[in-house]
Amino acid sequence: MSTEAGAPDGAAPGETAPDETTSDETTPEQPSGHVESAIVVHGDNHGIISQGDNALNVVFDGRRFVEIHSLLELPLRQAEVLAAPTGIRLFGRDGLVDQVATQLIAGTSVQLYGSEGVGKNAIADAVHHRLAARGQRGHVLRPQGEEPGTLETLYKRLATVLFGKQFLRGVDETELHQAVAHVRDVHITVIDGALGRDDLSRLQQTFPGFTFLFTSPYLTLPDTSAAHHVQPLGRAAAIELLSSELGLELGPVGLQNLQFDWAYRMAEGRPQRLRLYAEFIKGADEWRDRRTREPHDQPPPVDAEQLSPLRQAEALAVALSEPARRVLVALATFGVPLAASWFVPVTGHQDDMYVGPELFDRRLVTYDGGAYRITGDAAAAVRGLDWAPTPAATAAEGLMTALAADEGAVRPDPYLLLAVAQVLNAGRQWALASHFVRTAVATALTAGAPQVALQLYALGKAAALRGGLDKDRAYYVRTEEQTRNLLQGDKAAVAAALLVLAPPVAPAAVTAGGKIASLLGKFTATVTTKTGLTVAAVTVATATAAGVVVAATGDGTPAGCAEAYAANDALRERDPRTPQDLASGYRQMAADLNTAAGEATDPEVKSTLQKQATAFADTAETKEGESPDPDMHPDVTAALVGAEELRTEIRLFLRPVSQVCPME
């Protein structure tokens, strides 16, 4: 979350990071508690699940998803000293930086608000530098793709940096307040936030020992005395910036030759655009060919027709090396930031890894939290030049290969995966889109982006349907359903869903959910009492220990398997409420499995089905003689019977039969 410091690789000695920019213009570097039970999840972000006095949440611990009952179970991580660029030079902003730093040091939260691109985030970086010099610890939260800018989303991101884990469900505000109530002297900067006045007030009440710095488009801070309106650069500051970029002390003649007043108006006082203009000037033939002469403040004239930022960006883009041009096109095609380590997987060219500084030096991209983001002017230039977009198939195959190899310390932006899947679907590349979504969903979930995962499910279903990929579509329907059960349901629904969903770190594996999904849905609906919930927890522990996971082994289904699963489907349609109901269902199951065994041609399949038919018949005899506790409410008895039916099916059918009859 924090900003990287230093000049781009290849910069001249002593060259520093750019100043007076947005947060995107951080200088780039070259690529280089108590847990209740382990669980497997896919899904959405819908708040903490509660049942009585208990609650649970789902977090990613770096290897797998685990279930926790409360934030208070997790240890807080100590924040690092704020990272900030070194050698920042601002123009006309020193007084504001002093004032903001003074207020934060005094314990007052501050807001910088104003139009896009006027330098709010560069001021924030300068403030970070002042605070870091004092040893201030904290975190900088920057925008993530198209993530909704809600208070709930911010709470989840804060929990992630404070506890060091990715949360899939929303974080309870009261628990969060209790967890940080004793914490003091931690600073949080929220870049490009858009929370309203009431939400900011709640946020500060939840974190009473923290200071906040917000950069926002509008004034929303309750304490208006700590809100500062950041205006576009004034003319004098803009001249100073341009002089610094060109290495000249520009005088009246030089400014006239550069048609500065016109360029200043078109740049709208935005530092990024003024730097783009400086790069455009330095790229002109007249500038490169000029001989050193006095006076030094009189550069050659500039063509007035080339003064729009779009024309400047087009001229600079055309002059790029071919590797840099490919990366610029990729950034424009998918519209999300890319870390340098993901250039090659997306473009498919090994030469493209080290072009980030070239793009940055031309002011066609900004650098934000370790990733490069194309500017609006550069994106418009790529469209205007009518360059062919990056092939989505190339990006999809490269990303899948890199993710499978676990390459790159920085994971790809989940919104990149979504963008690639969208382009694949738009191009009617159904088979590749469906295959890609399976990998992308897992990555989105481990990144704590369940909303992206659900959008990917929809794309995967559409691709499978239109491509005639029936098995893929069944997989997506089943997994999405259980994802929603996990993240929106009560404890019983969560317990059931845990048995169905595949490990996100191994997307090629599938669970035994295909044939048991509706059973678990029924189980979820019936196990609603406190006793039933206890049984559900035992059931989940039993099934998890049993390792109910099977890999897909191909398209062929051995003879007899379809009949066996049909028998299980019929058993699920029953609604047993007594041991005698179970006995009746198990006798029918035994008969159906014997029939399925008669259809089997594979000796192992036949033997397994016959053996399990006998086991169901024996269990039916045992259950027939049982009597329910007369003092127990019938609904509680029914819940216990339903839980026992699930355990029996896992033990006598799912575990042994899935070994010889693949589920997909």
XYZ file of C-alpha atoms in Angstrom:
664
model
C 0.000 0.000 0.000
C 2.845 2.356 0.593
C 4.702 4.404 -1.959
C 8.082 3.392 -3.334
C 10.836 5.977 -3.376
C 13.739 6.657 -5.726
C 14.389 7.591 -9.319
C 13.618 5.228 -12.201
C 16.364 2.841 -13.159
C 18.460 4.411 -15.854
C 18.051 7.936 -14.445
C 21.090 10.145 -14.282
C 22.966 10.299 -10.975
C 21.231 12.628 -8.568
C 18.006 12.644 -10.559
C 15.016 12.575 -8.252
C 11.412 11.511 -8.458
C 9.006 13.968 -10.076
C 7.327 16.519 -7.888
C 3.946 18.160 -7.653
C 2.186 15.219 -9.260
C -0.711 13.020 -8.441
C -0.059 9.890 -6.428
C 0.248 8.005 -9.689
C 3.564 9.731 -10.324
C 5.544 8.038 -7.626
C 8.868 7.111 -9.173
C 9.019 3.474 -10.308
C 11.485 0.726 -9.519
C 12.492 -2.120 -11.790
C 10.717 -5.512 -11.325
C 12.457 -7.472 -8.951
C -4.302 -15.890 15.697
C -6.603 -18.295 16.576
C -8.138 -20.306 13.769
C -11.209 -22.421 14.244
C -10.997 -24.525 11.090
C -9.563 -24.463 7.622
C -12.138 -23.795 4.936
C -12.362 -23.311 1.203
C -14.346 -20.402 -0.202
C -15.462 -18.535 -3.257
C -17.748 -15.517 -3.108
C -19.068 -12.070 -2.479
C -18.721 -9.445 0.240
C -21.798 -9.413 2.427
C -20.890 -8.718 6.043
C -20.250 -10.918 9.027
C -22.393 -14.005 9.528
C -24.045 -13.965 12.948
C -25.899 -16.606 14.942
C -26.773 -15.595 18.477
C -23.674 -14.406 20.272
C -21.351 -16.004 17.728
C -20.064 -14.649 14.423
C -17.654 -15.908 11.825
C -15.619 -14.455 9.014
C -13.382 -15.822 6.296
C -9.788 -14.677 5.810
C -6.928 -15.634 3.530
C -3.740 -16.295 5.496
C -1.394 -16.469 2.500
C -1.871 -20.199 1.883
C -5.537 -20.979 2.328
C -8.813 -19.581 3.594
C -9.585 -20.082 7.246
C -12.618 -19.477 9.408
C -12.482 -17.133 12.392
C -15.206 -16.275 14.851
C -14.115 -12.743 15.708
C -11.593 -10.075 14.770
C -10.570 -10.089 18.404
C -8.996 -13.523 17.870
C -6.433 -12.082 15.450
C -3.226 -10.319 16.509
C -2.669 -6.818 15.175
C 0.444 -6.247 13.064
C 2.691 -3.335 13.893
C 2.601 -0.782 11.096
C 5.809 0.048 9.255
C 7.246 3.551 9.113
C 5.461 5.432 6.339
C 7.197 5.006 2.987
C 7.460 8.110 0.830
C 9.445 9.311 -2.197
C 12.674 11.128 -1.441
C 13.805 14.393 -2.995
C 10.287 15.647 -3.731
C 10.186 19.192 -5.137
C 6.888 20.988 -5.090
C 6.149 24.320 -6.692
C 4.045 26.773 -4.746
C 2.921 24.160 -2.190
C 5.473 24.332 0.625
C 3.219 26.346 2.929
C 0.363 23.876 2.504
C 2.650 20.897 3.181
C 3.834 22.581 6.389
C 0.283 23.248 7.535
C -0.977 19.715 6.834
C 2.016 18.071 8.521
C 1.605 20.295 11.584
C -2.074 19.414 11.935
C -1.436 15.672 11.603
C 1.404 15.750 14.121
C -0.977 17.483 16.522
C -3.462 14.604 16.112
C -5.915 16.291 13.728
C -7.156 14.416 10.676
C -6.900 16.375 7.412
C -8.537 16.426 3.985
C -7.057 17.672 0.706
C -9.798 18.205 -1.852
C -9.941 19.548 -5.374
C -10.184 18.640 -9.041
C -8.444 15.608 -10.517
C -4.787 16.073 -11.407
C -4.112 19.289 -9.472
C -1.479 17.668 -7.243
C -3.358 16.550 -4.117
C -1.616 13.208 -3.961
C 1.830 14.695 -4.549
C 1.203 16.962 -1.565
C 0.219 13.872 0.411
C 3.508 12.203 -0.595
C 5.421 15.250 0.589
C 3.546 15.111 3.899
C 4.381 11.415 4.211
C 8.035 12.321 3.820
C 7.783 14.798 6.698
C 5.998 12.271 8.909
C 8.399 9.444 8.059
C 11.313 11.634 9.138
C 9.705 11.642 12.598
C 9.307 7.840 12.581
C 5.557 7.945 12.023
C 4.068 4.524 11.369
C 1.075 3.897 9.174
C -0.414 2.812 5.871
C -1.328 4.411 2.545
C -4.472 3.024 0.890
C -4.713 3.700 -2.827
C -7.623 2.944 -5.189
C -8.003 -0.639 -6.392
C -9.568 -0.970 -9.835
C -13.280 -0.238 -9.870
C -13.708 -1.125 -6.212
C -16.727 0.672 -4.706
C -15.674 3.530 -2.460
C -17.929 2.603 0.442
C -17.241 2.667 4.161
C -17.704 -1.112 4.296
C -15.035 -1.559 1.628
C -12.659 0.760 3.477
C -13.200 -1.126 6.738
C -12.284 -4.378 4.989
C -9.122 -2.854 3.506
C -8.135 -1.405 6.861
C -8.646 -4.800 8.500
C -6.441 -6.324 5.811
C -3.489 -4.016 6.486
C -3.939 -4.046 10.261
C -4.263 -7.827 10.641
C -2.263 -8.913 7.595
C -5.024 -11.082 6.131
C -7.434 -10.806 3.213
C -11.073 -10.697 4.347
C -13.772 -11.983 2.015
C -16.721 -10.876 4.107
C -17.441 -7.410 5.384
C -15.915 -6.471 8.734
C -18.112 -5.649 11.708
C -17.670 -2.009 12.739
C -18.111 -2.667 16.467
C -15.574 -5.500 16.488
C -13.124 -3.385 14.520
C -13.483 -0.555 17.020
C -12.877 -2.945 19.923
C -9.831 -4.463 18.225
C -8.085 -1.088 17.734
C -9.366 0.726 20.821
C -5.946 0.578 22.489
C -3.931 1.543 19.379
C -2.418 5.015 19.290
C -0.213 7.044 16.968
C -0.928 5.182 13.721
C -1.506 7.205 10.565
C -3.719 6.208 7.614
C -3.832 8.015 4.262
C -6.785 7.270 1.991
C -5.994 8.326 -1.575
C -8.831 9.415 -3.872
C -11.555 8.563 -1.383
C -15.134 9.719 -1.873
C -16.781 9.038 1.492
C -19.450 11.446 2.653
C -19.400 13.532 5.831
C -21.337 11.004 7.934
C -19.106 8.108 6.860
C -15.939 10.048 7.670
C -17.336 10.842 11.077
C -18.081 7.151 11.729
C -14.630 6.173 10.486
C -12.906 8.538 12.904
C -15.066 7.295 15.777
C -14.162 3.704 14.952
C -10.418 4.560 14.989
C -10.101 7.150 17.785
C -6.340 6.721 18.187
C -5.517 7.160 14.474
C -4.924 10.193 12.309
C -6.213 10.263 8.749
C -5.242 12.156 5.613
C -7.854 12.032 2.857
C -7.463 13.177 -0.726
C -10.895 13.693 -2.238
C -12.709 15.488 -5.044
C -15.011 17.358 -2.639
C -15.051 18.794 0.862
C -16.595 16.170 3.163
C -14.485 16.337 6.341
C -16.635 17.272 9.364
C -13.836 19.501 10.720
C -13.716 22.114 7.959
C -10.756 23.875 9.582
C -8.630 20.848 8.625
C -9.904 20.673 5.021
C -7.738 22.346 2.368
C -8.841 23.163 -1.163
C -5.979 22.374 -3.557
C -6.124 24.722 -6.539
C -4.492 24.188 -9.954
C -0.918 25.471 -10.210
C -0.680 29.216 -10.516
C 1.137 30.757 -13.469
C 4.333 31.502 -11.549
C 4.496 27.952 -10.119
C 3.811 26.497 -13.547
C 6.690 28.500 -15.067
C 8.956 27.271 -12.279
C 7.917 23.658 -12.926
C 8.439 23.952 -16.691
C 11.820 25.621 -16.213
C 12.863 22.786 -13.910
C 11.761 20.111 -16.391
C 13.570 21.806 -19.303
C 16.647 22.748 -17.307
C 16.276 26.428 -18.299
C 15.518 29.603 -16.423
C 12.780 30.683 -18.791
C 12.506 34.418 -19.437
C 9.871 36.393 -21.376
C 11.284 35.548 -24.823
C 11.584 31.865 -24.041
C 8.048 31.719 -22.679
C 6.766 33.445 -25.788
C 8.651 31.037 -28.049
C 7.134 28.128 -26.164
C 3.696 29.794 -26.382
C 3.483 29.180 -22.671
C 0.230 31.023 -21.995
C -1.634 28.910 -24.518
C -0.051 25.690 -23.271
C -0.780 26.656 -19.658
C -4.458 27.167 -20.422
C -4.705 23.823 -22.214
C -2.947 22.056 -19.345
C -5.506 23.562 -16.937
C -2.778 24.012 -14.358
C -2.295 20.244 -14.003
C 1.308 19.275 -13.199
C 1.123 15.989 -15.159
C 0.132 17.812 -18.337
C 2.825 20.458 -17.878
C 5.387 17.673 -17.626
C 3.941 16.063 -20.731
C 4.407 19.408 -22.506
C 8.030 19.586 -21.357
C 8.718 16.082 -22.713
C 7.074 17.035 -25.997
C 9.340 20.093 -26.297
C 12.452 18.053 -25.522
C 11.462 15.510 -28.154
C 11.244 18.082 -30.951
C 13.951 18.043 -33.621
C 14.636 21.738 -33.103
C 15.314 21.162 -29.426
C 17.635 18.206 -29.993
C 19.512 19.971 -32.794
C 19.963 23.320 -31.065
C 23.500 24.343 -30.284
C 24.533 25.599 -26.894
C 24.349 29.347 -27.047
C 23.389 32.412 -25.032
C 20.915 33.416 -23.893
C 19.916 30.082 -22.281
C 16.368 31.210 -21.600
C 15.316 31.294 -25.264
C 14.391 27.829 -26.586
C 13.332 27.553 -30.235
C 9.681 28.314 -31.110
C 6.990 25.640 -30.787
C 4.326 24.861 -33.393
C 1.031 26.149 -31.986
C -0.914 23.318 -33.627
C 0.889 20.789 -31.423
C -0.042 22.348 -28.092
C -3.010 20.141 -27.118
C -2.129 17.411 -24.580
C -3.594 14.823 -26.967
C -1.271 15.848 -29.826
C 1.674 15.913 -27.439
C 0.838 12.399 -26.169
C 0.487 11.116 -29.740
C 3.879 12.534 -30.726
C 5.563 11.000 -27.677
C 3.834 7.637 -28.173
C 4.956 7.385 -31.795
C 8.558 7.970 -30.709
C 8.540 5.081 -28.204
C 10.591 1.935 -28.658
C 8.533 -1.008 -29.889
C 8.561 -2.820 -26.506
C 7.387 0.348 -24.746
C 4.690 0.855 -27.391
C 3.400 -2.703 -26.836
C 3.107 -2.149 -23.093
C 1.385 1.205 -23.604
C -1.141 -0.492 -25.887
C -1.726 -3.221 -23.291
C -2.364 -0.602 -20.611
C -4.850 1.107 -22.920
C -6.511 -2.175 -23.959
C -7.296 -3.417 -20.470
C -7.459 -0.105 -18.613
C -5.940 -1.256 -15.311
C -2.507 -0.714 -13.725
C 0.234 -3.263 -14.377
C 3.286 -4.065 -12.287
C 6.410 -4.472 -14.425
C 6.545 -8.176 -13.547
C 3.265 -8.661 -15.466
C 4.282 -6.863 -18.665
C 5.651 -10.016 -20.289
C 2.695 -12.324 -19.449
C 0.242 -9.763 -20.827
C 2.088 -8.788 -24.027
C 3.816 -12.111 -24.698
C 7.191 -10.492 -25.414
C 10.197 -11.055 -23.158
C 11.759 -7.740 -24.226
C 8.934 -5.768 -22.633
C 9.842 -6.275 -18.973
C 12.073 -3.234 -18.525
C 10.205 -0.493 -20.406
C 8.421 1.041 -17.424
C 10.941 3.864 -16.890
C 10.790 4.795 -20.596
C 7.023 5.196 -20.441
C 7.281 7.070 -17.175
C 9.955 9.449 -18.460
C 7.705 10.324 -21.419
C 4.902 11.140 -18.951
C 2.576 8.689 -20.673
C 2.091 6.670 -17.492
C 2.125 7.321 -13.791
C 3.528 5.037 -11.126
C 1.322 4.068 -8.217
C 2.083 1.578 -5.480
C 4.383 -0.547 -7.629
C 2.245 -0.475 -10.781
C 2.116 1.627 -13.941
C -1.139 3.345 -14.925
C -1.729 4.937 -18.332
C -2.763 8.601 -18.285
C -6.021 9.727 -19.830
C -4.187 11.675 -22.527
C -2.023 8.669 -23.419
C -5.038 6.351 -23.602
C -6.755 8.820 -25.935
C -3.574 8.992 -28.024
C -3.493 5.194 -28.454
C -7.100 5.276 -29.635
C -6.409 8.204 -31.942
C -3.445 6.424 -33.500
C -5.710 3.444 -34.225
C -3.194 0.891 -32.978
C -4.459 -2.690 -32.769
C -5.289 -3.709 -29.173
C -3.341 -6.335 -27.289
C -4.831 -9.776 -28.124
C -6.832 -10.991 -25.144
C -5.842 -14.573 -25.970
C -2.170 -13.681 -25.570
C -2.842 -12.030 -22.211
C -5.031 -14.897 -20.974
C -2.527 -17.607 -21.855
C 0.371 -15.621 -20.432
C -1.453 -14.881 -17.191
C -2.533 -18.496 -16.715
C 1.013 -19.715 -17.286
C 2.486 -17.161 -14.879
C -0.124 -17.804 -12.195
C 0.363 -21.546 -12.445
C 4.093 -21.009 -11.960
C 3.353 -18.543 -9.138
C 5.553 -15.947 -10.809
C 5.870 -12.401 -9.524
C 5.935 -11.108 -5.975
C 3.054 -8.782 -6.888
C -0.190 -10.484 -7.854
C -2.078 -9.105 -10.858
C -4.875 -6.644 -10.252
C -8.119 -8.681 -10.077
C -9.683 -6.113 -12.394
C -7.070 -7.022 -15.017
C -8.351 -10.588 -14.926
C -11.909 -9.333 -15.253
C -10.985 -7.087 -18.189
C -9.241 -9.944 -20.028
C -12.238 -12.234 -19.500
C -14.591 -9.534 -20.790
C -12.538 -9.056 -23.957
C -12.392 -12.831 -24.519
C -16.163 -13.061 -24.265
C -16.633 -10.049 -26.532
C -14.402 -11.812 -29.072
C -16.462 -15.021 -28.778
C -13.438 -17.049 -27.666
C -15.659 -19.237 -25.542
C -13.408 -22.190 -24.712
C -10.435 -20.037 -23.729
C -12.670 -17.657 -21.778
C -14.154 -20.497 -19.743
C -10.741 -22.011 -19.055
C -9.290 -18.622 -18.092
C -12.124 -17.783 -15.711
C -11.439 -20.893 -13.623
C -7.944 -19.623 -12.894
C -8.983 -15.992 -12.586
C -11.701 -16.676 -9.998
C -9.211 -18.305 -7.646
C -6.790 -15.390 -7.959
C -9.524 -12.812 -7.381
C -10.598 -14.560 -4.199
C -7.104 -14.794 -2.743
C -6.769 -11.067 -3.471
C -9.852 -10.405 -1.356
C -12.013 -9.383 -4.341
C -15.121 -11.580 -4.135
C -17.230 -9.116 -6.125
C -14.818 -9.543 -9.037
C -15.031 -13.310 -8.579
C -18.812 -13.227 -8.917
C -18.559 -11.173 -12.109
C -16.075 -13.738 -13.404
C -18.519 -16.542 -12.605
C -21.126 -14.795 -14.770
C -18.656 -14.494 -17.644
C -17.622 -18.119 -17.235
C -21.240 -19.298 -17.334
C -21.934 -17.222 -20.442
C -18.839 -18.556 -22.225
C -19.650 -22.162 -21.290
C -23.275 -21.812 -22.408
C -22.496 -20.213 -25.758
C -19.564 -22.534 -26.371
C -21.605 -25.641 -25.640
C -19.339 -26.525 -22.702
C -21.967 -28.235 -20.557
C -19.603 -29.531 -17.896
C -17.973 -26.139 -17.446
C -21.355 -24.470 -17.139
C -22.468 -26.980 -14.500
C -19.263 -26.270 -12.600
C -19.850 -22.505 -12.638
C -23.507 -22.776 -11.650
C -22.708 -25.093 -8.770
C -19.722 -23.156 -7.489
C -21.356 -19.755 -7.717
C -24.403 -21.036 -5.841
C -22.278 -22.379 -3.018
C -20.208 -19.205 -3.009
C -23.321 -17.176 -2.342
C -24.414 -19.656 0.313
C -21.073 -19.301 2.009
C -21.040 -15.517 2.024
C -24.701 -14.731 2.554
C -26.060 -17.643 4.533
C -26.154 -18.563 8.194
C -23.754 -20.908 9.912
C -25.417 -24.027 8.559
C -25.233 -22.743 4.997
C -21.573 -21.950 5.487
C -20.906 -25.383 6.959
C -22.549 -27.017 3.974
C -20.785 -24.852 1.413
C -17.397 -25.746 2.852
C -17.842 -29.277 1.586
C -18.467 -28.162 -1.985
C -16.046 -25.454 -2.945
C -12.637 -26.081 -4.467
C -9.393 -24.814 -2.957
C -8.668 -21.408 -4.496
C -4.954 -22.180 -4.641
C -5.588 -25.228 -6.855
C -8.140 -24.163 -9.464
C -7.638 -27.305 -11.544
C -9.155 -29.431 -8.773
C -12.891 -29.742 -8.310
C -14.826 -30.838 -5.268
C -17.432 -33.425 -4.776
C -20.046 -30.727 -5.105
C -21.585 -31.809 -8.386
C -23.673 -34.579 -6.908
C -23.956 -33.367 -3.358
C -24.695 -29.682 -3.895
C -28.471 -29.911 -3.630
C -28.180 -32.267 -0.680
C -26.152 -29.658 1.120
C -28.689 -27.025 0.176
C -31.396 -29.164 1.764
C -29.176 -29.801 4.762
C -28.661 -26.059 5.142
C -32.397 -25.453 5.052
C -33.198 -28.073 7.699
C -30.367 -27.699 10.197
C -31.494 -24.499 11.881
C -31.677 -25.300 15.585
C -28.811 -24.822 18.019
C -28.443 -28.591 18.313
C -28.460 -28.944 14.567
C -25.733 -26.329 14.235
C -23.558 -28.267 16.645
C -24.063 -31.409 14.590
C -23.266 -29.434 11.443
C -19.919 -28.391 12.880
C -19.124 -32.024 13.702
C -20.181 -33.049 10.205
C -17.951 -30.457 8.613
C -14.991 -31.494 10.748
C -15.559 -35.134 9.781
C -15.863 -34.377 6.091
C -12.877 -32.021 6.084
C -10.692 -34.594 7.797
C -11.833 -37.136 5.246
C -10.575 -34.952 2.437
C -13.654 -34.997 0.228
C -11.951 -33.703 -2.924
C -11.559 -35.442 -6.268
C -9.846 -34.301 -9.421
C -11.611 -34.415 -12.742
C -10.176 -37.312 -14.762
C -11.550 -36.715 -18.225
C -14.773 -36.577 -20.171
C -15.645 -40.301 -20.010
C -17.985 -41.619 -17.298
C -17.667 -45.355 -16.519
C -20.778 -47.437 -17.018
C -22.904 -47.649 -13.889
C -21.709 -44.346 -12.451
C -24.545 -42.263 -13.849
C -27.049 -44.717 -12.361
C -25.271 -44.567 -9.005
C -25.411 -40.790 -8.882
C -29.056 -40.869 -9.960
C -29.741 -43.106 -6.978
C -28.061 -40.579 -4.733
C -30.157 -37.796 -6.302
C -33.304 -39.768 -5.469
C -32.172 -40.232 -1.888
C -31.663 -36.481 -1.586
C -35.271 -35.874 -2.596
C -36.442 -37.581 0.574
C -37.072 -35.566 3.729
C -36.287 -37.954 6.595
C -37.495 -36.922 10.047
C -37.112 -40.212 11.958
C -34.645 -43.133 12.029
C -37.269 -45.241 10.273
C -37.363 -42.718 7.408
C -33.610 -43.129 7.110
C -33.947 -46.923 7.057
C -36.451 -46.750 4.209
C -34.201 -44.464 2.184
C -31.124 -46.591 2.786
C -32.923 -49.795 1.670
C -33.940 -48.087 -1.578
C -30.377 -46.804 -1.998
C -29.026 -50.351 -1.572
C -31.371 -51.661 -4.253
C -30.515 -48.852 -6.671
C -26.762 -49.348 -6.186
C -27.114 -53.055 -6.931
C -28.926 -52.132 -10.144
C -26.133 -49.669 -11.030
C -23.532 -52.362 -10.331
C -25.322 -54.571 -12.846
C -24.731 -51.900 -15.506
C -21.032 -51.479 -14.666
C -18.423 -52.973 -16.998
C -15.329 -51.933 -15.060
C -14.573 -54.554 -12.381
C -13.494 -51.932 -9.826
C -16.641 -49.866 -10.333
C -18.837 -52.973 -10.070
C -17.101 -54.147 -6.900
C -17.316 -50.730 -5.236
C -21.028 -50.281 -5.978
C -21.893 -53.789 -4.740
C -19.904 -53.262 -1.566
C -21.606 -49.946 -0.803
C -25.026 -51.410 -1.557
C -24.389 -53.983 1.156
C -23.223 -51.240 3.542
C -26.421 -49.236 2.995
C -28.558 -52.360 3.558
C -26.773 -53.118 6.838
C -27.166 -49.506 7.996
C -30.877 -49.626 7.168
C -31.335 -52.643 9.467
C -29.614 -50.772 12.290
C -31.689 -47.610 11.884
C -34.972 -49.537 11.717
C -34.638 -50.566 15.349
C -33.805 -47.121 16.734
C -36.293 -44.899 18.545
C -36.004 -41.110 18.906
C -35.741 -39.513 22.353
C -39.347 -38.917 23.480
C -38.352 -35.697 25.267
C -36.807 -34.183 22.154
C -38.781 -31.803 19.956
C -39.611 -33.381 16.558
C -37.846 -30.560 14.694
C -34.649 -31.208 16.652
C -34.949 -34.913 15.880
C -35.415 -34.095 12.211
C -32.331 -31.862 12.242
C -30.236 -34.611 13.809
C -31.549 -37.146 11.322
C -30.714 -34.810 8.442
C -27.174 -34.344 9.733
C -26.756 -38.094 10.150
C -27.974 -38.669 6.592
C -25.281 -36.311 5.317
C -22.550 -38.064 7.310
C -23.715 -41.444 6.069
C -23.770 -40.380 2.433
C -20.255 -38.959 2.755
C -19.022 -42.163 4.426
C -20.875 -44.809 2.444
C -21.348 -43.165 -0.939
C -19.383 -40.029 -1.678
C -15.944 -41.058 -0.419
C -15.775 -44.566 -1.900
C -17.782 -43.996 -5.099
C -16.004 -40.772 -6.064
C -12.765 -42.762 -6.209
C -14.048 -44.785 -9.163
C -16.703 -42.442 -10.625
C -15.368 -38.938 -11.386
C -17.720 -36.132 -10.435
C -17.147 -34.098 -13.612
